Coordinates of C-alpha atoms in Angstrom, one line a residue:
X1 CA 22.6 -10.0 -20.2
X2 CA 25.7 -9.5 -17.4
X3 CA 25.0 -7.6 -14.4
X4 CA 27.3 -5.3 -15.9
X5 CA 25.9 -4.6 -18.7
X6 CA 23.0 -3.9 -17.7
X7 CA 24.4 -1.2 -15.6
X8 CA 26.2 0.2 -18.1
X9 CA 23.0 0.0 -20.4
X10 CA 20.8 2.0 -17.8
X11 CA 23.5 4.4 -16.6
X12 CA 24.2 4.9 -20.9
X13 CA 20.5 5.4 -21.3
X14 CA 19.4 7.7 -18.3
X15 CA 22.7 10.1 -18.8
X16 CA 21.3 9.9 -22.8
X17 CA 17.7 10.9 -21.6
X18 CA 19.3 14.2 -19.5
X19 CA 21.5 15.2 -22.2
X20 CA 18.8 15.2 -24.7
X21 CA 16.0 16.2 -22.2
X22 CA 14.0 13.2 -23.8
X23 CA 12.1 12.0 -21.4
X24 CA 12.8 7.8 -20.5
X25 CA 9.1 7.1 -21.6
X26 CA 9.9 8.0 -25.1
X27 CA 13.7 5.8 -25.5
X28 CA 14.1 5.2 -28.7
X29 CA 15.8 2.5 -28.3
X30 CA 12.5 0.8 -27.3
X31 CA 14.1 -0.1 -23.7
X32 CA 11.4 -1.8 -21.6
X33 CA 12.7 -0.4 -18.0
X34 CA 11.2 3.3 -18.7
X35 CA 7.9 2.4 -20.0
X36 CA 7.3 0.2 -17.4
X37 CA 8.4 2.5 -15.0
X38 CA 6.2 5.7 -15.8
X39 CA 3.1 2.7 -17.3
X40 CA 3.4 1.4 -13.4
X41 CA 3.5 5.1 -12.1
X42 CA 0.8 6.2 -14.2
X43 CA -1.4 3.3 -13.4
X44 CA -1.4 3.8 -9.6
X45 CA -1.9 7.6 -9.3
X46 CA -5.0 7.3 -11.6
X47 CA -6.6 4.6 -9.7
X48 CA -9.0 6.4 -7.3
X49 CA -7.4 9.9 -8.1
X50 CA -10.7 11.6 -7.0
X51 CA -11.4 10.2 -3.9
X52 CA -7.6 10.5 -2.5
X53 CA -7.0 13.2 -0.3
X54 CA -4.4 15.6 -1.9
X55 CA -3.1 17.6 0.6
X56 CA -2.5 16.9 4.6
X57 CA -4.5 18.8 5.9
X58 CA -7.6 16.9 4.0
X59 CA -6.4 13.8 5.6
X60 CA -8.0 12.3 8.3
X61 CA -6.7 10.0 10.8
X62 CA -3.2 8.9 12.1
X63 CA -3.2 12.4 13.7
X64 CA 0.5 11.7 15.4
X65 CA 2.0 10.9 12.4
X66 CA 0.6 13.9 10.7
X67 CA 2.2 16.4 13.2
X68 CA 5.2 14.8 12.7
X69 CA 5.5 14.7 9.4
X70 CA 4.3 18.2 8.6
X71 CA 6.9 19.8 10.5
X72 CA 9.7 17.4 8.8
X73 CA 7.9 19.2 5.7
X74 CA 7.8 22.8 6.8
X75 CA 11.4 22.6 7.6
X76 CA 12.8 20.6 4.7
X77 CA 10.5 23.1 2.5
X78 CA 12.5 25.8 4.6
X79 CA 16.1 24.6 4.1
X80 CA 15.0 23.8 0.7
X81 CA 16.5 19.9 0.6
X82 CA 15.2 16.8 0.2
X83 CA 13.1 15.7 3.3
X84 CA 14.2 12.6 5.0
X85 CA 13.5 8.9 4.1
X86 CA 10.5 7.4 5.2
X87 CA 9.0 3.8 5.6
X88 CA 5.5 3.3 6.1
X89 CA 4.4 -0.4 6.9
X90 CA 0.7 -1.8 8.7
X91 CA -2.2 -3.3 6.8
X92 CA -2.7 -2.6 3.4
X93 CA -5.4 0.1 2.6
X94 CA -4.7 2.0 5.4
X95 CA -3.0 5.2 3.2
X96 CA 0.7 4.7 2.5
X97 CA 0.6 5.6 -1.1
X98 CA -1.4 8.2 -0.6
X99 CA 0.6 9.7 2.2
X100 CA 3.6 9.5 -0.8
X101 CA 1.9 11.3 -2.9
X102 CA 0.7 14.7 -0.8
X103 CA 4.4 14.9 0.8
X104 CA 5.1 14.8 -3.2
X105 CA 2.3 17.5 -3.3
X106 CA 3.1 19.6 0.0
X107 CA 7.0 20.0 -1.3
X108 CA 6.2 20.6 -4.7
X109 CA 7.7 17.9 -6.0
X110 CA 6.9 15.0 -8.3
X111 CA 6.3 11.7 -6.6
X112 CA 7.5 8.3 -8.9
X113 CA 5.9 5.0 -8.3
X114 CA 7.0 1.7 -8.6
X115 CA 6.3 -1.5 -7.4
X116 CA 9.6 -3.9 -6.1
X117 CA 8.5 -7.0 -8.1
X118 CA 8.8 -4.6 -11.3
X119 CA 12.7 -3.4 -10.2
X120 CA 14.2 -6.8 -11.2
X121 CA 17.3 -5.9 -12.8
X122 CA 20.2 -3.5 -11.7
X123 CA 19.8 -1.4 -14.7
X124 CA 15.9 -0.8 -13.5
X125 CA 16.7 0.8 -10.1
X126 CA 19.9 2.6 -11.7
X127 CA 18.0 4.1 -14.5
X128 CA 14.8 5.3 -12.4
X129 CA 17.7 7.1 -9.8
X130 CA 19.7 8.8 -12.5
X131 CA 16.1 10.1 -13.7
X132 CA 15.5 11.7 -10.7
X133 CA 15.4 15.4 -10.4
X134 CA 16.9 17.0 -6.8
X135 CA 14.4 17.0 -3.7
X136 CA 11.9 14.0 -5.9
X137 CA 10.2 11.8 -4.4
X138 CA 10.9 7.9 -5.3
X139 CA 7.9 6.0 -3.9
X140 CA 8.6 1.9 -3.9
X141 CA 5.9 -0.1 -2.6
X142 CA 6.0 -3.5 -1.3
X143 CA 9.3 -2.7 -0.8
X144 CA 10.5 -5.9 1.1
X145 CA 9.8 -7.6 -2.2
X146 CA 12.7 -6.1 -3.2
X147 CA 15.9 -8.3 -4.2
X148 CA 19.0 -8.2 -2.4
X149 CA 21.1 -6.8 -5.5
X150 CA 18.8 -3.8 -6.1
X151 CA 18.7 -3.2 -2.2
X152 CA 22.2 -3.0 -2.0
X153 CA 22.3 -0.4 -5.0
X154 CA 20.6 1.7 -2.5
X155 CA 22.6 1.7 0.6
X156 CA 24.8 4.8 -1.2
X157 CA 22.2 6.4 -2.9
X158 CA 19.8 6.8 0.7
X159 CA 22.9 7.5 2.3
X160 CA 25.5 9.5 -0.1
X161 CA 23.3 10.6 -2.9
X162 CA 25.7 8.4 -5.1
X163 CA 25.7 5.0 -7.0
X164 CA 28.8 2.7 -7.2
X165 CA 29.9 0.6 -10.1
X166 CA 31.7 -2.1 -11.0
X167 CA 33.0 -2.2 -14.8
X168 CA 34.5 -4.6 -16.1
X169 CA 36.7 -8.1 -15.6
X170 CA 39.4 -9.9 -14.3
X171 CA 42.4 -7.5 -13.8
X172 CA 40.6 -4.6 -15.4
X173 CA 37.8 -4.4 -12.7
X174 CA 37.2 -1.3 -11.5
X175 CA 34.6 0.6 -9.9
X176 CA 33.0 4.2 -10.8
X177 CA 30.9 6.7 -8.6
X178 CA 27.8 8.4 -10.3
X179 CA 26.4 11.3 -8.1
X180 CA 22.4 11.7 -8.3
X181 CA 20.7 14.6 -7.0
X182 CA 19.2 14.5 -3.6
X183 CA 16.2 12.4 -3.3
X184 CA 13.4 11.6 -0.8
X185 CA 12.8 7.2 -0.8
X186 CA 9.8 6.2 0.5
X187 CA 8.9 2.6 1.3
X188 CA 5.8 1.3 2.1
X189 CA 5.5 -2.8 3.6
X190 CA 2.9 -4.9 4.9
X191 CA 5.7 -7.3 6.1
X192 CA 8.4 -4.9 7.9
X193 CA 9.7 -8.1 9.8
X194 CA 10.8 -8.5 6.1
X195 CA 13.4 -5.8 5.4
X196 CA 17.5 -6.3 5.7
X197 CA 18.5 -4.1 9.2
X198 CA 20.9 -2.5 6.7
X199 CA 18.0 -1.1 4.5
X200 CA 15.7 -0.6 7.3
X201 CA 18.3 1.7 9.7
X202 CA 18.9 3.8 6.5
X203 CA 15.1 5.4 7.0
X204 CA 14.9 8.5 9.4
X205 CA 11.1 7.9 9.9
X206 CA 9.5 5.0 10.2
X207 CA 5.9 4.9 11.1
X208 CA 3.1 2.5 11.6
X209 CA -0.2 3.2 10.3
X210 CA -2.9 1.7 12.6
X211 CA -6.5 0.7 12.0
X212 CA -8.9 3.9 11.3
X213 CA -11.1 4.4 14.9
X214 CA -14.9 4.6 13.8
X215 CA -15.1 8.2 14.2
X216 CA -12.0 9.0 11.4
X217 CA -14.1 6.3 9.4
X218 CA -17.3 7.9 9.6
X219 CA -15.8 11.4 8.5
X220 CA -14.0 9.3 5.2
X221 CA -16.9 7.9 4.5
X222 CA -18.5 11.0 4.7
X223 CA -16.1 12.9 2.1
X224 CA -16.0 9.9 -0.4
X225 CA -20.1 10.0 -0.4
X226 CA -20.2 13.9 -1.5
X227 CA -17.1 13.0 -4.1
X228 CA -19.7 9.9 -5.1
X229 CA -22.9 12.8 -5.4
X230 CA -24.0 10.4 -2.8
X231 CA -26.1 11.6 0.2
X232 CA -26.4 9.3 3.1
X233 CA -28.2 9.6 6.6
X234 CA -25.9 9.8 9.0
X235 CA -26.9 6.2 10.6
X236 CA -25.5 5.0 7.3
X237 CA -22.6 6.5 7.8
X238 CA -22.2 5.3 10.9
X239 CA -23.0 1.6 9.5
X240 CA -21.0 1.5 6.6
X241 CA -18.0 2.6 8.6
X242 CA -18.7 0.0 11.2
X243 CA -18.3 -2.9 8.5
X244 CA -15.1 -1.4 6.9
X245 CA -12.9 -3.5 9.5
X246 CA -11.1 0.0 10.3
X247 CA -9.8 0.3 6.7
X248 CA -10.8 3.2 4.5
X249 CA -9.9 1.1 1.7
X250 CA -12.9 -1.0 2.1
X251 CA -14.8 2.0 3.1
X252 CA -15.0 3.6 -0.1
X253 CA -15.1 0.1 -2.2
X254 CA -18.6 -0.7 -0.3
X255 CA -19.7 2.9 -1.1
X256 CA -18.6 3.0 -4.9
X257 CA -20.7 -0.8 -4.5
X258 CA -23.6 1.0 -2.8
X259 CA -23.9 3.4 -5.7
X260 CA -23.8 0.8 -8.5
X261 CA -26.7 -1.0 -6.8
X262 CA -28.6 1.8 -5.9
X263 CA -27.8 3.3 -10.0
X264 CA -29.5 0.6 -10.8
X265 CA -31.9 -0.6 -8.8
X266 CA -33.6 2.9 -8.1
X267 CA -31.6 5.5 -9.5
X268 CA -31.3 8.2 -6.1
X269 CA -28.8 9.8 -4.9
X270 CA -30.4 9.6 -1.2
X271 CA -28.9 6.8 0.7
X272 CA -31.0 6.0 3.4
X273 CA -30.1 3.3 6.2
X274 CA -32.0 0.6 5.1
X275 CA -30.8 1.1 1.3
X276 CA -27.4 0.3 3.1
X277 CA -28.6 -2.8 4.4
X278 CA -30.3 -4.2 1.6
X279 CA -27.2 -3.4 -0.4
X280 CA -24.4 -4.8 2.3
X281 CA -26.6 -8.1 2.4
X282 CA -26.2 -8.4 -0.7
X283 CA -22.7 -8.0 -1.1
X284 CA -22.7 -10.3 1.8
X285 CA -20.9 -8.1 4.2
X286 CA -22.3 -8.7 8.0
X287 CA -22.6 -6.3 10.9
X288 CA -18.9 -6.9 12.1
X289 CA -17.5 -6.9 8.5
X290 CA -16.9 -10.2 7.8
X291 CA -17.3 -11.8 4.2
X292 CA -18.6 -15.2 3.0
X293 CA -14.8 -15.8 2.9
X294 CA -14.6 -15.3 6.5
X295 CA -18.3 -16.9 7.6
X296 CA -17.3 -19.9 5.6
X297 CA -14.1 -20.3 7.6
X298 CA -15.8 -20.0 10.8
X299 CA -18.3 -22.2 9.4
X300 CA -16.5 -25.0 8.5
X301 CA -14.5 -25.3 12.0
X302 CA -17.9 -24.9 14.0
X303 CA -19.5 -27.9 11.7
X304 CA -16.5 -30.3 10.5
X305 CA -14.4 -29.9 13.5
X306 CA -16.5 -28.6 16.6
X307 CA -14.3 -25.5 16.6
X308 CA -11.6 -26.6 16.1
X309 CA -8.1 -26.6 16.8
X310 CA -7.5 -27.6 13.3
X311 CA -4.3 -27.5 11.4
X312 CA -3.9 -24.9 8.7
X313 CA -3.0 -27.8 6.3
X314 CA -5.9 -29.5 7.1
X315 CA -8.2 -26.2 7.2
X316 CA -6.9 -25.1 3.6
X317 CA -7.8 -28.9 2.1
X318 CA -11.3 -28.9 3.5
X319 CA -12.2 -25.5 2.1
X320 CA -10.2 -25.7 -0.9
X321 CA -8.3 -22.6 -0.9
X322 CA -4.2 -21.7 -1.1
X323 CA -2.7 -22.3 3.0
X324 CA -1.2 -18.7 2.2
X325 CA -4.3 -17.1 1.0
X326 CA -5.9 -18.4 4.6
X327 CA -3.1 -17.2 6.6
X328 CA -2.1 -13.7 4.8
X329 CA -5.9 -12.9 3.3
X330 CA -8.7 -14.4 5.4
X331 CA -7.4 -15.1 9.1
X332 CA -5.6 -11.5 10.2
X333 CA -9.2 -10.1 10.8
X334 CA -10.5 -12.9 12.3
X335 CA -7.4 -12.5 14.6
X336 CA -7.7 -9.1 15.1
X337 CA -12.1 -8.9 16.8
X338 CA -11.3 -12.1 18.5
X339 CA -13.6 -14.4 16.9
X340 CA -10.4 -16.8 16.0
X341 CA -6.9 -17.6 17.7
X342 CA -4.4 -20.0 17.2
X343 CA -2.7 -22.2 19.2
X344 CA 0.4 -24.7 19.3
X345 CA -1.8 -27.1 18.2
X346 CA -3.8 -25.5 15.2
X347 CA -7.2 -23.0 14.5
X348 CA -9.7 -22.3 17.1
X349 CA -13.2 -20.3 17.0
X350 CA -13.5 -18.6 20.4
X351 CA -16.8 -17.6 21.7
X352 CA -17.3 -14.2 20.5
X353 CA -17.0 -16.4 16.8
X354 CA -19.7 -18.8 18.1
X355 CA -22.0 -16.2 19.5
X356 CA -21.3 -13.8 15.6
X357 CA -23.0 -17.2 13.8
X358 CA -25.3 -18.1 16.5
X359 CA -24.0 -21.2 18.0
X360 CA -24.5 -20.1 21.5

């Protein structure tokens, strides 16, 4: 199918959907582009819907941003528009979706999800923007996955609350505006570097979440533990937060993995400090918060290659894994407590990594 008609497609559809207030999910013209749409939506606000926070003032950490963005609220809320478009980007499970979804909550508004892999058409970002009702949020993540067709699409509707285009052929080409009601876009990226400058200047707040300090992560873990019915001392706390590499991500994974172990094993809701490290050793999680992922990496340079430096090519053929998965997955902790660096001429453990596995 053209570009063109699949524009015309989505924009027949969407204006089909308001006319007959029949929602996109239930098209009967069996159209895959809504019920993906609302499947991807509902998908991601289920998934941990009872430990995420749901207002701002139950979220803890990033306590700049937070000023910030609850006066942007209070006064959008007070001139009654749509508040202004925000880009989130840092490491992932650091909050960005969740942050989408209390503004969504704080203005009284529904907040849409979608991943950019999913928009892959024109017709898909068209249809989800004609959908929108005024002052909703559109929440896109990964959104410098996006492709440069459906990027452009947005330029006019960030900007001008509009969508241009192009019908037909030839000598009968000509272009048509569609006005959409005001909308709030809000991006989240791991990879901002990533984004077109024309995209990323069309955001009036762009902020970087940073790595949780252990206090902040000893207060989440503390609030997903009484959502869990779990009761832990507060030394476990205080260790559980100190192997969650500053993410509360992997904090409350390792304490919905505590509970399963401890269901089992013993069946109490008291969580003492050494039931958290009988449980963390066996999930294989050290004192610093590496993995057997991240041992094994450290491992194999100390043994095979003396510590290295070691090229990632040769690094990803000795332990068998993907050069991308070592790069993006496995070495950006390592890089970040010191026990790895890299240099001009590959990989290299430094002597905080030696002393971690005992070399020295």
């Amino acid at each position: 199918m053209s570009i063109v008609s699949s524009i015309t497609t989505a924009t027949q559809l969407s204006r089909s959907c308001i006319l007959t207030n029949t929602k996109l999910s239930e098209d009967p013209h069996g159209n895959d582009l809504p019920k993906l749409w609302y499947r991807e939506s509902e998908r991601i606000t289920s998934l941990l819907g009872n430990l995420r926070p749901k207002y701002l003032n139950e979220y803890i950490g990033q306590q700049e941003f937070k000023q910030v963005l609850k006066i942007a609220i209070q006064a959008a809320c007070a001139r009654e528009e749509a508040l202004d478009h925000l880009l989130l980007y840092g490491p992932p499970g650091l909050g960005k979706t969740t942050i989408a979804l209390i503004v969504g909550q704080e203005l009284g508004v529904h907040c849409h999800i979608v991943t950019a892999p999913a928009l892959e058409r024109p017709r898909d970002i068209i249809g989800i923007l004609l959908s929108l009702k005024p002052n909703e949020i559109l929440f896109i993540d990964e959104i410098h996955r996006l492709n440069h067709i459906t990027e452009e699409f947005l330029y006019t509707a960030m900007e001008d609350f509009r969508i241009d285009l192009t019908i037909g052929k030839g000598k009968v080409t000509r272009t048509h505006s569609i006005s959409i009601s005001p909308f709030t876009l809000i991006g989240a990226t791991t990879k901002v570097g990533s984004l077109s400058s024309p995209l990323f200047d069309r955001f009036g707040f762009v902020q970087r979440l940073d790595l949780y300090n252990l206090n902040d992560l000893c207060r989440i873990v503390e609030r997903t533990a009484t959502l869990l019915a779990l009761k832990l001392e507060q030394n476990a706390i205080l260790e559980v937060a100190q192997r969650s590499r500053g993410t509360p991500r992997i904090a409350n994974r390792l304490l919905r993995r505590i509970r399963d172990i401890i269901s089992i094993d013993r069946n109490l809701n008291f969580v003492s400090m050494e039931l958290v490290n009988e449980a963390l050793s066996l999930l294989q999680v050290d004192s610093q918060g590496l993995d057997s992922s991240d041992r094994r990496l450290l491992q194999f340079l100390l043994e095979v290659y003396n510590g290295g430096p070691v090229g990632l090519d040769t690094l990803a053929a000795g332990l068998g894994e993907d050069p991308l998965t070592i790069e993006s997955v496995i070495e950006p902790f390592l890089l970040q407590v010191g026990f790895l660096k890299r240099t001009h001429r590959g990989r290299v453990v430094t002597k905080d990594g030696c002393k971690h596995l005992g070399w020295y």
